[in-house]
Coordinates of C-alpha atoms and ligand atoms in Angstrom, one line a residue:
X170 CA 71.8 233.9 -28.1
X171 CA 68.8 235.2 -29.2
X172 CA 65.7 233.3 -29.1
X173 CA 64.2 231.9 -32.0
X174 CA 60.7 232.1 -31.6
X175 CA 58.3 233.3 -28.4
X176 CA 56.0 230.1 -27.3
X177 CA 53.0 230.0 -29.1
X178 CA 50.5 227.3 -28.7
X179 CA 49.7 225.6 -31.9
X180 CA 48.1 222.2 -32.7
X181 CA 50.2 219.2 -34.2
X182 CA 48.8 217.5 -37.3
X183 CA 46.9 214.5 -36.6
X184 CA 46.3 211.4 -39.4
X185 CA 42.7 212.4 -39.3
X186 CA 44.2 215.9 -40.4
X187 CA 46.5 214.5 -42.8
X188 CA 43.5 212.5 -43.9
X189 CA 42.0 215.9 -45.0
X190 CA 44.8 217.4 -46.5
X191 CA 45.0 214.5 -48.8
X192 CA 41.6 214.7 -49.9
X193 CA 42.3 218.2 -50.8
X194 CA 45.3 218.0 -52.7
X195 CA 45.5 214.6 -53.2
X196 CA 47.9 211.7 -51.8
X197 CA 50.3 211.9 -53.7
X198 CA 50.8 215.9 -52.9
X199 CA 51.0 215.0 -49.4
X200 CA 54.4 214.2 -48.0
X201 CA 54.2 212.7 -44.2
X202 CA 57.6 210.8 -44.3
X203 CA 60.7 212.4 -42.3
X204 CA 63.3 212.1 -45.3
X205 CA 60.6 213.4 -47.6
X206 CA 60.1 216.2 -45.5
X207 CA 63.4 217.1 -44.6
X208 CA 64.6 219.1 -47.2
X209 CA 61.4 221.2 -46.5
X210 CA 62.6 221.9 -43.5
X211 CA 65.9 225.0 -43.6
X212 CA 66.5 226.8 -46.5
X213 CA 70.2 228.1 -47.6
X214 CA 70.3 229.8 -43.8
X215 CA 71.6 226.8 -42.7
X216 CA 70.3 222.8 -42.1
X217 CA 71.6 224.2 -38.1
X218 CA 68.0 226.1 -38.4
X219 CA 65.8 223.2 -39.5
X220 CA 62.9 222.8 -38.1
X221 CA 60.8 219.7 -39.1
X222 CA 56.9 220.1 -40.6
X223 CA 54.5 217.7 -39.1
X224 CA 53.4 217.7 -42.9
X225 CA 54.1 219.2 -46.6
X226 CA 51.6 219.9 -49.4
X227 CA 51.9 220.3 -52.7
X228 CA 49.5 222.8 -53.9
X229 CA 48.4 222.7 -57.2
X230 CA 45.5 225.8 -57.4
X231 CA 44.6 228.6 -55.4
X232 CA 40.9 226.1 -54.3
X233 CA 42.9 223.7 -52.6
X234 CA 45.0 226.8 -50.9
X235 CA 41.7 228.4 -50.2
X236 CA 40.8 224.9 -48.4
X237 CA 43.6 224.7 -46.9
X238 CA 43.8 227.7 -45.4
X239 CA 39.7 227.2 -43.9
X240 CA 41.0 223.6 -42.2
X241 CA 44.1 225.3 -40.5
X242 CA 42.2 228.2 -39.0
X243 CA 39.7 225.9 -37.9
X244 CA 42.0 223.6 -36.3
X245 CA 44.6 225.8 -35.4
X246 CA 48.0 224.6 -36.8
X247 CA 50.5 227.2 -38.7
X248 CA 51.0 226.9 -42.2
X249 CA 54.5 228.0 -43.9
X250 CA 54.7 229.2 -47.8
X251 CA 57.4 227.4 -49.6
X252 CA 59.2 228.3 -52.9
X253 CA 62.6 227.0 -54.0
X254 CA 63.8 227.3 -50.0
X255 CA 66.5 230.0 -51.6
X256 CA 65.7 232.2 -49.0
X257 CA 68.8 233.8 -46.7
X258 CA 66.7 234.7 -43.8
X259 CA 64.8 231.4 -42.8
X260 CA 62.0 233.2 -43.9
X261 CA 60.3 229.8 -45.2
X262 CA 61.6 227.7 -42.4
X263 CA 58.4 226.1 -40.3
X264 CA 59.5 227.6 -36.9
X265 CA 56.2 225.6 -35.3
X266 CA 56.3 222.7 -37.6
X267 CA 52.6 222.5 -38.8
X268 CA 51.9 222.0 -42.5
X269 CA 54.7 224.1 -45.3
X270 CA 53.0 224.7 -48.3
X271 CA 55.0 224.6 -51.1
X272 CA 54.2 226.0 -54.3
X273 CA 56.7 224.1 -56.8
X274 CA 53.9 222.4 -58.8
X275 CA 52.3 225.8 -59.8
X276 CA 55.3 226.4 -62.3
X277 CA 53.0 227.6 -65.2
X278 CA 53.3 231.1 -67.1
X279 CA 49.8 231.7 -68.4
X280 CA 50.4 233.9 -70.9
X281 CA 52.4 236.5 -72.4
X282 CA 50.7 239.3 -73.2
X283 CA 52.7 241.0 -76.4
X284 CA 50.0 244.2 -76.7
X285 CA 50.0 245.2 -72.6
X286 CA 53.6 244.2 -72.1
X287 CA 53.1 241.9 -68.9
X288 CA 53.1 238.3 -68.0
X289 CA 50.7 236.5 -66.2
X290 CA 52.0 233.4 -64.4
X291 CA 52.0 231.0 -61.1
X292 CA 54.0 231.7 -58.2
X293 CA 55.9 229.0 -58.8
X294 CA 57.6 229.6 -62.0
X295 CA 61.6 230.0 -61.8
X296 CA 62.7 233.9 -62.6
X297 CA 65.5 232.7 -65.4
X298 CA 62.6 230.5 -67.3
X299 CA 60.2 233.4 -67.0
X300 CA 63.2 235.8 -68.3
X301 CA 63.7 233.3 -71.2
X302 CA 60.4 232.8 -72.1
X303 CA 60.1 236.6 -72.2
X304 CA 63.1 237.3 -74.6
X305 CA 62.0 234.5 -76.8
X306 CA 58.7 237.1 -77.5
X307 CA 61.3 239.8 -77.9
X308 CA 60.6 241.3 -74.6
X309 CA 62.4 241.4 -71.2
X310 CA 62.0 241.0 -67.3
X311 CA 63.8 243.3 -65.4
X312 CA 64.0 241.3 -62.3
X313 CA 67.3 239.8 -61.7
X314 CA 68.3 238.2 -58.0
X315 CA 71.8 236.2 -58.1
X316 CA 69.6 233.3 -57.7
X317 CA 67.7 233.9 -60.6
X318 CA 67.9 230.0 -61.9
X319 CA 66.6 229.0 -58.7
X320 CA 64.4 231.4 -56.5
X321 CA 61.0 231.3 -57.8
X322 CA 58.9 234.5 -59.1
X323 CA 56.3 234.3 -56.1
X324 CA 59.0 234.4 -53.6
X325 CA 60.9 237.0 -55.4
X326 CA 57.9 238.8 -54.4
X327 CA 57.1 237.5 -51.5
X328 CA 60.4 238.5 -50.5
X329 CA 60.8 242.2 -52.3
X330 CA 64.1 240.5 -54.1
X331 CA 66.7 242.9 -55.4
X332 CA 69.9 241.8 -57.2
X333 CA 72.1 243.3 -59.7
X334 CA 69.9 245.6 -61.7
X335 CA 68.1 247.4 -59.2
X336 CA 70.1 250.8 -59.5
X337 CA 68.6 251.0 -63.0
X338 CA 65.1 248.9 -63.5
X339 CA 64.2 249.1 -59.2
X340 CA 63.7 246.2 -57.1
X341 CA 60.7 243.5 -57.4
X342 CA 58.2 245.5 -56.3
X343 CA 58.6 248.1 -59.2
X344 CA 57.9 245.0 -61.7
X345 CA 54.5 243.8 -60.6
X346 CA 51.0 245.0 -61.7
X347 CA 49.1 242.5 -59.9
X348 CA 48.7 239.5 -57.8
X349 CA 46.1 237.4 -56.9
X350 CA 46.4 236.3 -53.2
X351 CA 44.2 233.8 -50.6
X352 CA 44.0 235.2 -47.5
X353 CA 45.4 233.7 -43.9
X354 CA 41.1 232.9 -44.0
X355 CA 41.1 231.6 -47.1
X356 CA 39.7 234.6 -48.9
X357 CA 40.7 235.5 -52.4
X358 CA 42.1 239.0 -53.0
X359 CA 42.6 240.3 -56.7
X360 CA 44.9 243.4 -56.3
X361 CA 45.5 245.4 -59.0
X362 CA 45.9 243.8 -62.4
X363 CA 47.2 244.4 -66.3
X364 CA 46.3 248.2 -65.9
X365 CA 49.4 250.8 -65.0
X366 CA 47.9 253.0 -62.8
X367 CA 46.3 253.4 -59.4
X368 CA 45.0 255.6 -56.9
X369 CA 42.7 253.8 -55.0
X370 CA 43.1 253.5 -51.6
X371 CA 45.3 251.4 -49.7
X372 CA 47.6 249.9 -51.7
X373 CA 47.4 246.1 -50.6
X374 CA 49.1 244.8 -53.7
X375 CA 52.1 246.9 -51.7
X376 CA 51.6 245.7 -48.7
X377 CA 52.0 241.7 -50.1
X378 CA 54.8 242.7 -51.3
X379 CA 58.0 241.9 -49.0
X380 CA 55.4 240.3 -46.6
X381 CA 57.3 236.9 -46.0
X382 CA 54.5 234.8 -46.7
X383 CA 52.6 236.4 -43.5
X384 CA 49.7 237.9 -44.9
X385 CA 48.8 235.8 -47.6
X386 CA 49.5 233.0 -50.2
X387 CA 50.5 234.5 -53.7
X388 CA 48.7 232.3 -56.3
X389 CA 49.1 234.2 -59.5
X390 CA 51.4 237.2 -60.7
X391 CA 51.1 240.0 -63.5
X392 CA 54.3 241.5 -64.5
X393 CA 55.9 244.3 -65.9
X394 CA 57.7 243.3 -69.3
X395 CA 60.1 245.9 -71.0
X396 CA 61.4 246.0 -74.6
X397 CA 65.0 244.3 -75.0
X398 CA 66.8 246.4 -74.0
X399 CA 70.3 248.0 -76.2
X400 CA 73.4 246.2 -76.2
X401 CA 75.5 246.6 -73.2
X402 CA 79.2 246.9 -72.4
X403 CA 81.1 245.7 -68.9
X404 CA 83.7 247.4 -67.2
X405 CA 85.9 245.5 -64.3
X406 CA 88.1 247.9 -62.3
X407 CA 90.2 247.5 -59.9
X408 CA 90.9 250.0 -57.2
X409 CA 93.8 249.8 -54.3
X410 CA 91.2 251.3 -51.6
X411 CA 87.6 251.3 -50.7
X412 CA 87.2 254.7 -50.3
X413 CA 88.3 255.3 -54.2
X414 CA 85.8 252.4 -55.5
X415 CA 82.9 254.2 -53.9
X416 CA 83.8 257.8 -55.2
X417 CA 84.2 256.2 -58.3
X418 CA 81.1 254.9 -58.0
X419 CA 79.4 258.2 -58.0
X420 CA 81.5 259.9 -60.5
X421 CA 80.6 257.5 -63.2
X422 CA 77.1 257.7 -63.0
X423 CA 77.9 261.7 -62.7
X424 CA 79.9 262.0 -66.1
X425 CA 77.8 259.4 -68.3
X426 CA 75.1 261.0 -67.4
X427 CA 73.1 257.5 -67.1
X428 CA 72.3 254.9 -64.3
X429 CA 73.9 251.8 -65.4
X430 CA 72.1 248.5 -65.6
X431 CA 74.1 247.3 -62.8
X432 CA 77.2 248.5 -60.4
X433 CA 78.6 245.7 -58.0
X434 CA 81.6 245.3 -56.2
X435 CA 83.6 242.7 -54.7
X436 CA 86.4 242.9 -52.1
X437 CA 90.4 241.0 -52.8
X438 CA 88.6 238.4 -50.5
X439 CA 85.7 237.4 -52.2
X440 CA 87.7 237.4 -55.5
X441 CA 90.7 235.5 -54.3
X442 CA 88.2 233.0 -52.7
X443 CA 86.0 232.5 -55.7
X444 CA 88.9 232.6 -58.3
X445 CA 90.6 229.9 -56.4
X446 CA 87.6 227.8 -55.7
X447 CA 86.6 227.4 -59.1
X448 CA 90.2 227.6 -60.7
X449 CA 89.3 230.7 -62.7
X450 CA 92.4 232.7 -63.9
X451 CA 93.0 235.4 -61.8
X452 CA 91.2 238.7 -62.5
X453 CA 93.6 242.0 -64.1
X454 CA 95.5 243.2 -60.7
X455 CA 94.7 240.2 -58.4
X456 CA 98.4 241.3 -56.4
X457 CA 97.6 244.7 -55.6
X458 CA 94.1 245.6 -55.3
X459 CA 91.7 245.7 -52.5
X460 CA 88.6 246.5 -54.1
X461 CA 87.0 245.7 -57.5
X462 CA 84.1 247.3 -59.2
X463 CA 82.1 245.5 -62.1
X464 CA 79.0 247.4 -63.9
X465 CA 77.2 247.7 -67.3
X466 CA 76.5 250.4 -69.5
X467 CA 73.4 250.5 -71.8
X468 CA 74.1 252.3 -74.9
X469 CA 71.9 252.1 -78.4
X470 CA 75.0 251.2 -80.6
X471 CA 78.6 250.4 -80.9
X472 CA 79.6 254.6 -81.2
X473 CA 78.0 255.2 -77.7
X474 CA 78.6 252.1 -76.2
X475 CA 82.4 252.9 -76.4
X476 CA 81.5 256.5 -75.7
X477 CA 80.0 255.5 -72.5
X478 CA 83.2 253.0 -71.5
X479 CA 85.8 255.7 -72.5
X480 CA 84.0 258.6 -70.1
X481 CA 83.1 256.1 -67.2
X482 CA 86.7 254.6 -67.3
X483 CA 87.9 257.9 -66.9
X484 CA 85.9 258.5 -64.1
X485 CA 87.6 255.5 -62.4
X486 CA 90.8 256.3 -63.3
X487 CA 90.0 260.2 -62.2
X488 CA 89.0 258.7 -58.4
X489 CA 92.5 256.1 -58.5
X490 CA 91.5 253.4 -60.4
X491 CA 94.3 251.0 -60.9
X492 CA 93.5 250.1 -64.1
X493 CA 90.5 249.6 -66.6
X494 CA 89.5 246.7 -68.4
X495 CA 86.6 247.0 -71.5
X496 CA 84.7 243.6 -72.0
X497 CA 83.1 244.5 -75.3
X498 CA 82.5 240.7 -76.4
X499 CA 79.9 238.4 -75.0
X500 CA 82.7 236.0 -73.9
X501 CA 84.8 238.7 -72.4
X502 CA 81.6 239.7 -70.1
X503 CA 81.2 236.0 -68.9
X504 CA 84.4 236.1 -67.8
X505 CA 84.1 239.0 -65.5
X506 CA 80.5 238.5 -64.2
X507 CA 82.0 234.8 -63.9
X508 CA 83.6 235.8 -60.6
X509 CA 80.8 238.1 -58.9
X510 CA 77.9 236.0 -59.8
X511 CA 79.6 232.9 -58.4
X512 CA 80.6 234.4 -55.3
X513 CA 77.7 233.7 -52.7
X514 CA 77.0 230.2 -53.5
X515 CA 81.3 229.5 -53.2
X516 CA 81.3 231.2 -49.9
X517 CA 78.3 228.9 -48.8
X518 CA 79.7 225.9 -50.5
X519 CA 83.3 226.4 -48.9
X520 CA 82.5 227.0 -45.3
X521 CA 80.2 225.1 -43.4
X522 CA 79.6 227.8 -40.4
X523 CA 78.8 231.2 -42.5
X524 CA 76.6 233.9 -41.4
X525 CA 75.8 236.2 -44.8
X526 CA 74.4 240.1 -44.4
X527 CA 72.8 242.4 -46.6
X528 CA 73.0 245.9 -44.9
X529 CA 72.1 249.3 -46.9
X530 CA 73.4 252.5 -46.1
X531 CA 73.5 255.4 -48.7
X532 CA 75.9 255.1 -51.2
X533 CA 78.8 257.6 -49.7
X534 CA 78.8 255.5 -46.2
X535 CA 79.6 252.5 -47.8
X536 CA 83.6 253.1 -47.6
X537 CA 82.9 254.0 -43.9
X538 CA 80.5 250.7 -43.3
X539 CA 83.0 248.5 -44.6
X540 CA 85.6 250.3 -42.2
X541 CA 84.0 250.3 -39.0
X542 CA 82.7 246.9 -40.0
X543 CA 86.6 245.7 -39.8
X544 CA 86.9 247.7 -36.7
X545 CA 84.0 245.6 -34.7
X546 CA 85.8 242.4 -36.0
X547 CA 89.0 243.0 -34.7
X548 CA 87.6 242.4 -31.5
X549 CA 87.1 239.0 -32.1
X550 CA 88.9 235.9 -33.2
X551 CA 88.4 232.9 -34.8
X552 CA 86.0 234.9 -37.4
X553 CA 87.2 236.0 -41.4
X554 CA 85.0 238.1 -43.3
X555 CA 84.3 239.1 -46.6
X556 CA 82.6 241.9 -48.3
X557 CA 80.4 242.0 -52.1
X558 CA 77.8 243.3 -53.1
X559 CA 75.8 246.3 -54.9
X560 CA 77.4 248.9 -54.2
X561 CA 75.1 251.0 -56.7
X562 CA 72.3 251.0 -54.4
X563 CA 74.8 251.1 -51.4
X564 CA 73.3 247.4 -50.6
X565 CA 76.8 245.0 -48.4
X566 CA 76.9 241.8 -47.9
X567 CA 79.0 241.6 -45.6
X568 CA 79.4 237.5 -44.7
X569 CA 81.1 235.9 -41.5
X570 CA 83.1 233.0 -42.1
X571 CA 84.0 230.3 -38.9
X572 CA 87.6 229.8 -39.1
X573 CA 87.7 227.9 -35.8
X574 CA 85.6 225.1 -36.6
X575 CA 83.2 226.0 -34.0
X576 CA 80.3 223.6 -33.3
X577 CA 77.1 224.4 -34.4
X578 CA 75.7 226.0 -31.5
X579 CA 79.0 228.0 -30.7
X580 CA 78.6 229.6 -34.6
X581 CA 75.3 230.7 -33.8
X582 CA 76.0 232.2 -30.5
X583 CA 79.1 233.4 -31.5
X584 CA 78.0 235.3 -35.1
X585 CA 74.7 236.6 -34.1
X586 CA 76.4 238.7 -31.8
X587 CA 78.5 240.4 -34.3
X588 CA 75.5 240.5 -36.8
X589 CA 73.4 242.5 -34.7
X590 CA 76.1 244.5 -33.8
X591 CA 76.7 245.2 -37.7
X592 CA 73.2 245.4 -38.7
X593 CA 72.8 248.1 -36.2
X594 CA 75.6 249.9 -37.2
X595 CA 74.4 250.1 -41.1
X596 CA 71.3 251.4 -39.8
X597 CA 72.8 254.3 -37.3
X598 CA 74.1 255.2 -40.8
X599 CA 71.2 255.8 -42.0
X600 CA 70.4 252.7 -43.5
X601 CA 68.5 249.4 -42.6
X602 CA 69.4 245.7 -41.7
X603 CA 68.2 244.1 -44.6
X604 CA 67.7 245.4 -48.8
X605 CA 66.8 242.7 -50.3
X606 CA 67.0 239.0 -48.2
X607 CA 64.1 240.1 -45.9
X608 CA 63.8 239.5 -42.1
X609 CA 62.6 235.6 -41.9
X610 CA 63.6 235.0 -38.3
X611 CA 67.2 235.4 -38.7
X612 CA 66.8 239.3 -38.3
X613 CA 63.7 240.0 -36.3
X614 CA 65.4 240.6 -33.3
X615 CA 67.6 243.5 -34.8
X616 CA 64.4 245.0 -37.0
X617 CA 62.9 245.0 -33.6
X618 CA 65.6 247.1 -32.2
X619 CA 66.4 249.1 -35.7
X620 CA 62.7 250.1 -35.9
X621 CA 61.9 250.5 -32.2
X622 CA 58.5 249.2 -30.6
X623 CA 56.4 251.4 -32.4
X624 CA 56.5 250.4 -36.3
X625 CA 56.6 247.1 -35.0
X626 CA 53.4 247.5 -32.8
X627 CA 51.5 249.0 -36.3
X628 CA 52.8 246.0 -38.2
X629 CA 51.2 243.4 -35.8
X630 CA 48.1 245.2 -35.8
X631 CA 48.2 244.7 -39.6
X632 CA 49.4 240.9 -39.1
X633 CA 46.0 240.6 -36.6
X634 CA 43.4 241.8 -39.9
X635 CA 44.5 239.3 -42.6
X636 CA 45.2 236.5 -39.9
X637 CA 43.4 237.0 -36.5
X638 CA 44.4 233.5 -35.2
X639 CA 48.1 234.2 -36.4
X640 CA 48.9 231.1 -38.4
X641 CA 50.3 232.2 -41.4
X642 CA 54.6 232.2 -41.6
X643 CA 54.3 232.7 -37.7
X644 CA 57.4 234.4 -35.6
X645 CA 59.1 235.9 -39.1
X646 CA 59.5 239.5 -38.9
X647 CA 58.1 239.6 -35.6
X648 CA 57.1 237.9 -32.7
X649 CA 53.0 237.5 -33.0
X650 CA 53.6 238.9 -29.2
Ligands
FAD149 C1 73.4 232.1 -54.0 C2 72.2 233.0 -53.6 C3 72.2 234.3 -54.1 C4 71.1 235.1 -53.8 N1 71.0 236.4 -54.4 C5 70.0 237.2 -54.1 C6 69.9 238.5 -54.7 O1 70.8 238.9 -55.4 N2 68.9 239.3 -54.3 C7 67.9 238.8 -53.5 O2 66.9 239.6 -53.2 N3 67.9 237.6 -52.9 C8 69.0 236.8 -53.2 N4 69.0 235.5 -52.6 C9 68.0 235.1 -51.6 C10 66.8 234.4 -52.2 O3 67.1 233.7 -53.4 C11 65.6 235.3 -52.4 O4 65.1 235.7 -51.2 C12 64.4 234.7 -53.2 O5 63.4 235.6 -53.5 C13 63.8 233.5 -52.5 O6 63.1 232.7 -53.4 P1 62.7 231.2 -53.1 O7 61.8 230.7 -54.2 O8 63.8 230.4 -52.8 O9 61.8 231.4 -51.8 P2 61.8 230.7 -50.3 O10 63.2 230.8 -49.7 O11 61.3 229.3 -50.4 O12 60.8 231.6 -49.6 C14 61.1 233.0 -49.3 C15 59.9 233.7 -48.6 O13 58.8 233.8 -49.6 C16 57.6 233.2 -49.0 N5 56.8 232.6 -50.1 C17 57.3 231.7 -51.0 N6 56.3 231.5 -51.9 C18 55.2 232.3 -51.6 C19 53.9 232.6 -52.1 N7 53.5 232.0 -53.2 N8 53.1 233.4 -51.5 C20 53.5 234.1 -50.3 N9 54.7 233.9 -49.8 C21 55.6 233.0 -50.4 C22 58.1 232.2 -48.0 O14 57.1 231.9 -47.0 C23 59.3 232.9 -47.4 O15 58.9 233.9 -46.5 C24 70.1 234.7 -52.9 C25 70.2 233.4 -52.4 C26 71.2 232.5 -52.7 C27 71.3 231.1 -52.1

């Protein structure tokens, strides 16, 4: 199995310690109890990768993080950024213990400025109530992970989250202006701001970006806000073969002329799984197909919306669609989104040993992915896996399911080896191990080995600027040695 972390030397938290870190944020922020820590201590990887805190804050400003931050250095203990613990990668799990600090009490949007178009808020405000309290001012957010009513916005950028409308809007990093950041030493940085452009120098707000929590704390955001956008139609089809969904894929975007707000796909697996678990009625063509494609068209009124439908449904039908089915009422588009959006968290809930990727390769491999993907599997038993995603940006998730009731420590030696042998795969096709989750721990070892030593030598030299005594989020992304 591959190990978890190298050994590092760190110091444990001691009461006088904890004594400090309650003057700083106060007792009652300061959580030193084992069942009041425990939840703090795996996020939706798996409670089979917990690994306890000696403590848990509660920050409430960027001072007390700036505090923080001085007393750790000075005494040497790691420190772990926390937001809702969404995370897919273990990316917020305290791999040395130490202190997690998590950033649920700084829930406040600041303002919403109507005249620039942005939003200035805390890290730890939940994306949905950001998106609501956006389209209440008649504007929009155009980040959208699946776990939108749970991951928080710092996090989302913490982590580069993707989702469901990146083909169209981009991923996180396309939506923020500026961030306000303390330091691994407890420095404040304010990078970039409510202004739209930038050439000046380095780009650090960039390089927070997708960091992991490594290189700093965020402690305030500035996002991008968009008008509302037009009205929207969804088309769910269903095609017998992979290979047909992804041509399809490419042919629709080709003929409407348009990049639609979103393009996902599901396999017969994930739908039969989800449909069943939640006792949904089947979706149009359950019997015979292997392969269904779900995505949104854009249009500016009713004329073009079923324009749009009409020449991207005979795209599908033009690559071997099975059918075509137009959901041009609000309750008709619930229904289909119903299945895809609640297919990761039925998958999680169903099994108790599940192992979920997110591999990108360009869009025309993802047809071949999914094949030789099958191909590696068949060489091993015990194992079922299923295959969603968005197949717009050519982003699988392909997730490994225990079917043999393995013990803990069996699933983890057992699927890691497939993983790395899939993650690898995607990125011999000219793709990368992860588009959107990150690299927490769970994937370091394959980055390592996707990358080679050399990108990952340049990115510890980075690491060793903003946090010389390598305490911040230590062993995610890389070993510190
Ligand atoms: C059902 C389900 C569906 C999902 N769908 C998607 C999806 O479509 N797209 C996608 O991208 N992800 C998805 N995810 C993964 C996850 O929701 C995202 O990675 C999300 O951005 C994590 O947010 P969080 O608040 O839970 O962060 P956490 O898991 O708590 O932390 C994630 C990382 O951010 C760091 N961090 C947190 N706050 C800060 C801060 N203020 N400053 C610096 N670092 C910080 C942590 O140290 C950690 O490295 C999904 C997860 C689930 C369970």
């Amino acid at each position: 199995m591959v190990k978890e972390k190298v050994d590092v030397e760190y110091n444990k938290v001691t009461p006088e310690i904890a004594g400090e870190l309650g003057t700083i944020f106060g007792e009652k922020n300061v959580l030193t109890e084992v069942e009041k820590m425990e939840s703090y201590a795996y996020d939706e990887r798996g409670k089979q990768f917990r690994h306890m805190p000696d403590v848990v804050v509660k920050a409430e400003n960027e001072e007390q993080i700036a505090q923080l931050m001085k007393l750790a250095n000075a005494e040497h203990i790691p420190v772990t950024p926390r937001g809702a613990g969404s995370g897919l990668a273990g990316a917020a799990v305290p791999l040395y213990g130490g202190i997690v600090l998590s950033l649920e009490k700084m829930n406040k949007i600041l303002e919403l400025d109507e005249i620039n178009m942005v939003a200035v808020c805390e890290p730890g405000v939940v994306t949905n109530d950001l998106c609501k309290a956006v389209a209440d001012k008649g504007l929009f957010y155009a980040g959208y992970p699946m776990s939108v009513e749970s991951s928080y916005i710092g996090s989302n950028i913490a982590t580069n989250a993707g989702g469901a409308k990146v083909i169209k809007y981009g991923s996180t990093r396309s939506h923020v202006l500026g961030l306000e950041v303390i330091t691994p030493t407890g420095e404040k940085l304010s990078l970039g701001g409510k202004r739209r452009k930038e050439t000046s120098g380095y780009s650090l707000l960039h390089l927070m970006i997708g960091s992991e929590g490594t290189l700093g704390i965020i402690t305030k955001v500035i996002i991008n806000l968009m008008p509302t956008p037009n009205a929207t139609v969804d088309l769910l089809v269903p095609f017998g073969s992979f290979d047909d969904a992804v041509k399809a894929s490419s042919n629709v975007i080709r003929t409407t002329k348009v990049y639609p707000v979103s393009m996902e796909f599901m396999d017969i697996f994930s739908v039969k799984t989800t449909v069943e678990h939640l006792n949904l009625p089947p979706l149009p063509a359950q019997d015979k197909a292997e392969a269904y494609l779900l995505f949104t068209l854009e249009g500016k009124n009713r004329d073009e919306l079923d324009e749009l439908a009409e020449t991207a449904g005979t795209a599908c039908l033009e690559m071997g669609a099975l059918d075509v089915f137009v959901a041009s009422t609000k309750t008709e588009s619930e229904k289909v989104w119903n299945v895809r959006i609640n297919t990761p968290a039925v998958v999680l809930e169903k099994w108790p040993h599940v192992l979920g990727g997110d591999v990108v390769v360009p869009r025309s491999e993802t047809a071949e992915f999914i094949g030789r993907t099958k191909k590696i599997l068949e060489k091993y038993s015990g194992v079922q896996i299923s295959f969603y995603g968005h197949i717009g940006d050519g982003n699988i998730h392909p997730v490994l399911i225990d079917t043999a009731n393995r013990t803990d420590k069996e699933w983890m030696e057992f699927s890691e080896t497939i993983y790395e042998e899939v993650c690898l795969l995607g990125s011999q096709m000219g793709g990368t191990v992860s588009g959107e989750h990150g690299i927490g721990f769970a994937k370091k070892h394959v980055l390592g080995q996707s990358l080679g030593n050399y990108p990952i030598s340049v990115m510890r030299g980075i690491k060793k600027v903003f946090d010389p005594d390598g305490i911040l989020n230590p062993g995610k992304i890389f070993d510190l040695k």
